[in-house]
Amino acid sequence: MRTGLSAHHHQSATRSIGARERIDRTAYELFSRHGIRAVGIDTVVARAGVAKMTLYRHYPSKDELAVAFLRRREELWTRSWLQQDVERRGRTPRAKLLAIFDVFDKWFRRSDFEGCSFVKALLEHGVRGHRVRIAAVRHLDTIRTFVKRLAEEARMRDPDGFARQWQMLMAGCIVAAHAGDREAAKRAKKAGRLLLAAGGRTGRRK
């Protein structure tokens, strides 16, 4: 009896994990491509091939699903792709900062270039206390923290201020690329060189 019950629970857990993964992957694909507001729950469940109640069992609201999507986006886009690629391309902190735009250039030229999900979520959710907006701001902060660390390693005079300016360049060139400028990353890299030169350094040059 206990063995049969355990097997039943194991099978249920397996089905549950499979359904959740399908929901997560489907939401990631749809939200990345179209934004959060434009995609309804009905579309997610139809694409994922799950019942609506199954989705709500894992994510009681669309906001819960959106926050989970942004968390997954940070894991896959920010950490596993952007940061790792930048670290691999650049040998010095300064080179790594500029390498961000080399990574972006390759991204912008892909046929499935989808823009920045964090900025999209921020613009879609205008109410300051909205949990999706708060999550988007937090994930943008994660990117800036990465840039700030590189600025500190490069011994820039004001690492926080520099990181905020650098992130403006990053966000701006993503928007420009989204509007059709395939050279946006190359233009941003040129501006980045000027910003690096103007930013000043303290102590030993790196």
GROMACS .gro file of C-alpha atoms in nm:
model
  206
    1MET     CA    1   0.000   0.000   0.000
    2ARG     CA    2   0.273   0.246   0.100
    3THR     CA    3   0.481   0.149  -0.202
    4GLY     CA    4   0.190   0.210  -0.437
    5LEU     CA    5   0.117   0.545  -0.271
    6SER     CA    6   0.479   0.651  -0.301
    7ALA     CA    7   0.485   0.557  -0.669
    8HIS     CA    8   0.165   0.754  -0.726
    9HIS     CA    9   0.313   1.058  -0.554
   10HIS     CA   10   0.632   1.023  -0.757
   11GLN     CA   11   0.437   1.009  -1.083
   12SER     CA   12   0.228   1.310  -0.979
   13ALA     CA   13   0.542   1.505  -0.890
   14THR     CA   14   0.698   1.417  -1.225
   15ARG     CA   15   0.389   1.532  -1.412
   16SER     CA   16   0.380   1.848  -1.201
   17ILE     CA   17   0.745   1.932  -1.268
   18GLY     CA   18   0.694   1.868  -1.638
   19ALA     CA   19   0.390   2.096  -1.650
   20ARG     CA   20   0.565   2.374  -1.460
   21GLU     CA   21   0.868   2.358  -1.687
   22ARG     CA   22   0.643   2.380  -1.993
   23ILE     CA   23   0.469   2.682  -1.843
   24ASP     CA   24   0.801   2.848  -1.758
   25ARG     CA   25   0.949   2.789  -2.102
   26THR     CA   26   0.633   2.903  -2.281
   27ALA     CA   27   0.600   3.218  -2.070
   28TYR     CA   28   0.969   3.294  -2.126
   29GLU     CA   29   0.934   3.265  -2.503
   30LEU     CA   30   0.612   3.467  -2.522
   31PHE     CA   31   0.700   3.737  -2.268
   32SER     CA   32   1.049   3.783  -2.415
   33ARG     CA   33   0.911   3.825  -2.765
   34HIS     CA   34   0.588   4.018  -2.707
   35GLY     CA   35   0.616   4.171  -2.360
   36ILE     CA   36   0.412   4.077  -2.054
   37ARG     CA   37   0.103   4.293  -2.103
   38ALA     CA   38   0.037   4.171  -2.460
   39VAL     CA   39   0.028   3.802  -2.366
   40GLY     CA   40  -0.279   3.663  -2.190
   41ILE     CA   41  -0.295   3.362  -1.962
   42ASP     CA   42  -0.512   3.180  -2.218
   43THR     CA   43  -0.230   3.208  -2.472
   44VAL     CA   44   0.025   3.072  -2.225
   45VAL     CA   45  -0.183   2.769  -2.129
   46ALA     CA   46  -0.271   2.694  -2.493
   47ARG     CA   47   0.093   2.708  -2.602
   48ALA     CA   48   0.213   2.512  -2.299
   49GLY     CA   49  -0.055   2.246  -2.343
   50VAL     CA   50  -0.170   2.260  -1.982
   51ALA     CA   51  -0.501   2.331  -1.812
   52LYS     CA   52  -0.559   2.680  -1.677
   53MET     CA   53  -0.601   2.538  -1.327
   54THR     CA   54  -0.260   2.374  -1.358
   55LEU     CA   55  -0.102   2.711  -1.429
   56TYR     CA   56  -0.285   2.875  -1.139
   57ARG     CA   57  -0.173   2.595  -0.909
   58HIS     CA   58   0.187   2.695  -0.975
   59TYR     CA   59   0.130   3.067  -1.028
   60PRO     CA   60  -0.181   3.204  -0.853
   61SER     CA   61  -0.176   3.520  -1.068
   62LYS     CA   62  -0.027   3.651  -1.389
   63ASP     CA   63   0.194   3.882  -1.183
   64GLU     CA   64   0.343   3.576  -1.010
   65LEU     CA   65   0.420   3.428  -1.351
   66ALA     CA   66   0.569   3.758  -1.471
   67VAL     CA   67   0.797   3.786  -1.168
   68ALA     CA   68   0.913   3.425  -1.222
   69PHE     CA   69   0.980   3.508  -1.587
   70LEU     CA   70   1.197   3.807  -1.494
   71ARG     CA   71   1.388   3.590  -1.246
   72ARG     CA   72   1.449   3.330  -1.517
   73ARG     CA   73   1.547   3.607  -1.759
   74GLU     CA   74   1.814   3.726  -1.517
   75GLU     CA   75   1.946   3.372  -1.479
   76LEU     CA   76   1.958   3.300  -1.853
   77TRP     CA   77   2.021   3.645  -2.006
   78THR     CA   78   2.213   3.845  -1.746
   79ARG     CA   79   2.420   3.578  -1.572
   80SER     CA   80   2.453   3.281  -1.810
   81TRP     CA   81   2.484   3.487  -2.128
   82LEU     CA   82   2.587   3.851  -2.087
   83GLN     CA   83   2.817   3.828  -1.785
   84GLN     CA   84   2.982   3.503  -1.890
   85ASP     CA   85   3.040   3.620  -2.247
   86VAL     CA   86   3.182   3.953  -2.131
   87GLU     CA   87   3.416   3.783  -1.881
   88ARG     CA   88   3.536   3.549  -2.154
   89ARG     CA   89   3.598   3.822  -2.413
   90GLY     CA   90   3.775   4.081  -2.199
   91ARG     CA   91   4.111   4.039  -2.028
   92THR     CA   92   4.102   4.367  -1.831
   93PRO     CA   93   3.813   4.545  -1.659
   94ARG     CA   94   3.820   4.819  -1.924
   95ALA     CA   95   3.815   4.561  -2.204
   96LYS     CA   96   3.527   4.380  -2.036
   97LEU     CA   97   3.324   4.700  -2.018
   98LEU     CA   98   3.371   4.760  -2.390
   99ALA     CA   99   3.307   4.391  -2.463
  100ILE     CA  100   2.948   4.442  -2.345
  101PHE     CA  101   2.885   4.622  -2.673
  102ASP     CA  102   3.056   4.348  -2.875
  103VAL     CA  103   2.818   4.099  -2.716
  104PHE     CA  104   2.527   4.332  -2.788
  105ASP     CA  105   2.636   4.374  -3.151
  106LYS     CA  106   2.614   4.001  -3.207
  107TRP     CA  107   2.276   3.994  -3.027
  108PHE     CA  108   2.134   4.284  -3.229
  109ARG     CA  109   2.210   4.104  -3.555
  110ARG     CA  110   2.021   3.790  -3.463
  111SER     CA  111   1.686   3.733  -3.633
  112ASP     CA  112   1.528   3.665  -3.292
  113PHE     CA  113   1.656   3.984  -3.126
  114GLU     CA  114   1.383   4.073  -2.878
  115GLY     CA  115   1.508   4.376  -2.684
  116CYS     CA  116   1.539   4.414  -2.307
  117SER     CA  117   1.265   4.239  -2.111
  118PHE     CA  118   1.346   4.434  -1.795
  119VAL     CA  119   1.298   4.772  -1.965
  120LYS     CA  120   0.981   4.647  -2.135
  121ALA     CA  121   0.839   4.533  -1.801
  122LEU     CA  122   0.933   4.864  -1.640
  123LEU     CA  123   0.754   5.064  -1.909
  124GLU     CA  124   0.451   4.835  -1.911
  125HIS     CA  125   0.394   4.861  -1.536
  126GLY     CA  126   0.385   5.231  -1.456
  127VAL     CA  127   0.255   5.217  -1.098
  128ARG     CA  128   0.556   5.255  -0.870
  129GLY     CA  129   0.445   5.000  -0.615
  130HIS     CA  130   0.358   4.731  -0.871
  131ARG     CA  131   0.542   4.409  -0.790
  132VAL     CA  132   0.641   4.343  -1.154
  133ARG     CA  133   0.787   4.694  -1.179
  134ILE     CA  134   0.976   4.643  -0.853
  135ALA     CA  135   1.113   4.312  -0.985
  136ALA     CA  136   1.219   4.476  -1.314
  137VAL     CA  137   1.403   4.754  -1.128
  138ARG     CA  138   1.576   4.495  -0.909
  139HIS     CA  139   1.697   4.301  -1.213
  140LEU     CA  140   1.822   4.620  -1.379
  141ASP     CA  141   2.009   4.690  -1.054
  142THR     CA  142   2.177   4.350  -1.090
  143ILE     CA  143   2.312   4.451  -1.430
  144ARG     CA  144   2.435   4.785  -1.295
  145THR     CA  145   2.603   4.610  -1.002
  146PHE     CA  146   2.798   4.399  -1.251
  147VAL     CA  147   2.906   4.713  -1.440
  148LYS     CA  148   2.993   4.888  -1.114
  149ARG     CA  149   3.219   4.599  -1.013
  150LEU     CA  150   3.406   4.629  -1.342
  151ALA     CA  151   3.431   5.007  -1.290
  152GLU     CA  152   3.576   4.949  -0.942
  153GLU     CA  153   3.827   4.699  -1.079
  154ALA     CA  154   3.922   4.955  -1.346
  155ARG     CA  155   3.970   5.207  -1.061
  156MET     CA  156   3.727   5.460  -1.205
  157ARG     CA  157   3.692   5.775  -0.996
  158ASP     CA  158   3.315   5.736  -0.930
  159PRO     CA  159   3.222   5.370  -0.995
  160ASP     CA  160   2.853   5.412  -0.909
  161GLY     CA  161   2.805   5.723  -1.122
  162PHE     CA  162   3.003   5.565  -1.403
  163ALA     CA  163   2.792   5.246  -1.386
  164ARG     CA  164   2.472   5.450  -1.413
  165GLN     CA  165   2.603   5.633  -1.720
  166TRP     CA  166   2.725   5.307  -1.874
  167GLN     CA  167   2.387   5.144  -1.819
  168MET     CA  168   2.223   5.440  -1.996
  169LEU     CA  169   2.445   5.366  -2.295
  170MET     CA  170   2.349   4.999  -2.278
  171ALA     CA  171   1.974   5.066  -2.255
  172GLY     CA  172   1.989   5.338  -2.520
  173CYS     CA  173   2.160   5.123  -2.779
  174ILE     CA  174   1.914   4.837  -2.714
  175VAL     CA  175   1.625   5.075  -2.786
  176ALA     CA  176   1.802   5.206  -3.098
  177ALA     CA  177   1.860   4.850  -3.221
  178HIS     CA  178   1.495   4.769  -3.150
  179ALA     CA  179   1.403   5.067  -3.369
  180GLY     CA  180   1.611   4.922  -3.652
  181ASP     CA  181   1.966   5.056  -3.608
  182ARG     CA  182   2.182   4.745  -3.646
  183GLU     CA  183   2.496   4.953  -3.584
  184ALA     CA  184   2.371   5.074  -3.247
  185ALA     CA  185   2.617   4.867  -3.041
  186LYS     CA  186   2.915   4.990  -3.245
  187ARG     CA  187   2.803   5.350  -3.196
  188ALA     CA  188   2.756   5.291  -2.823
  189LYS     CA  189   3.103   5.137  -2.799
  190LYS     CA  190   3.255   5.454  -2.949
  191ALA     CA  191   3.066   5.663  -2.693
  192GLY     CA  192   3.184   5.420  -2.426
  193ARG     CA  193   3.548   5.485  -2.512
  194LEU     CA  194   3.487   5.857  -2.458
  195LEU     CA  195   3.313   5.788  -2.128
  196LEU     CA  196   3.603   5.572  -2.013
  197ALA     CA  197   3.849   5.846  -2.104
  198ALA     CA  198   3.644   6.110  -1.922
  199GLY     CA  199   3.570   5.893  -1.619
  200GLY     CA  200   3.916   5.922  -1.475
  201ARG     CA  201   4.100   5.667  -1.265
  202THR     CA  202   4.247   5.654  -0.921
  203GLY     CA  203   4.565   5.474  -0.833
  204ARG     CA  204   4.738   5.228  -1.061
  205ARG     CA  205   4.602   5.193  -1.415
  206LYS     CA  206   4.456   4.856  -1.512
   0.00000   0.00000   0.00000
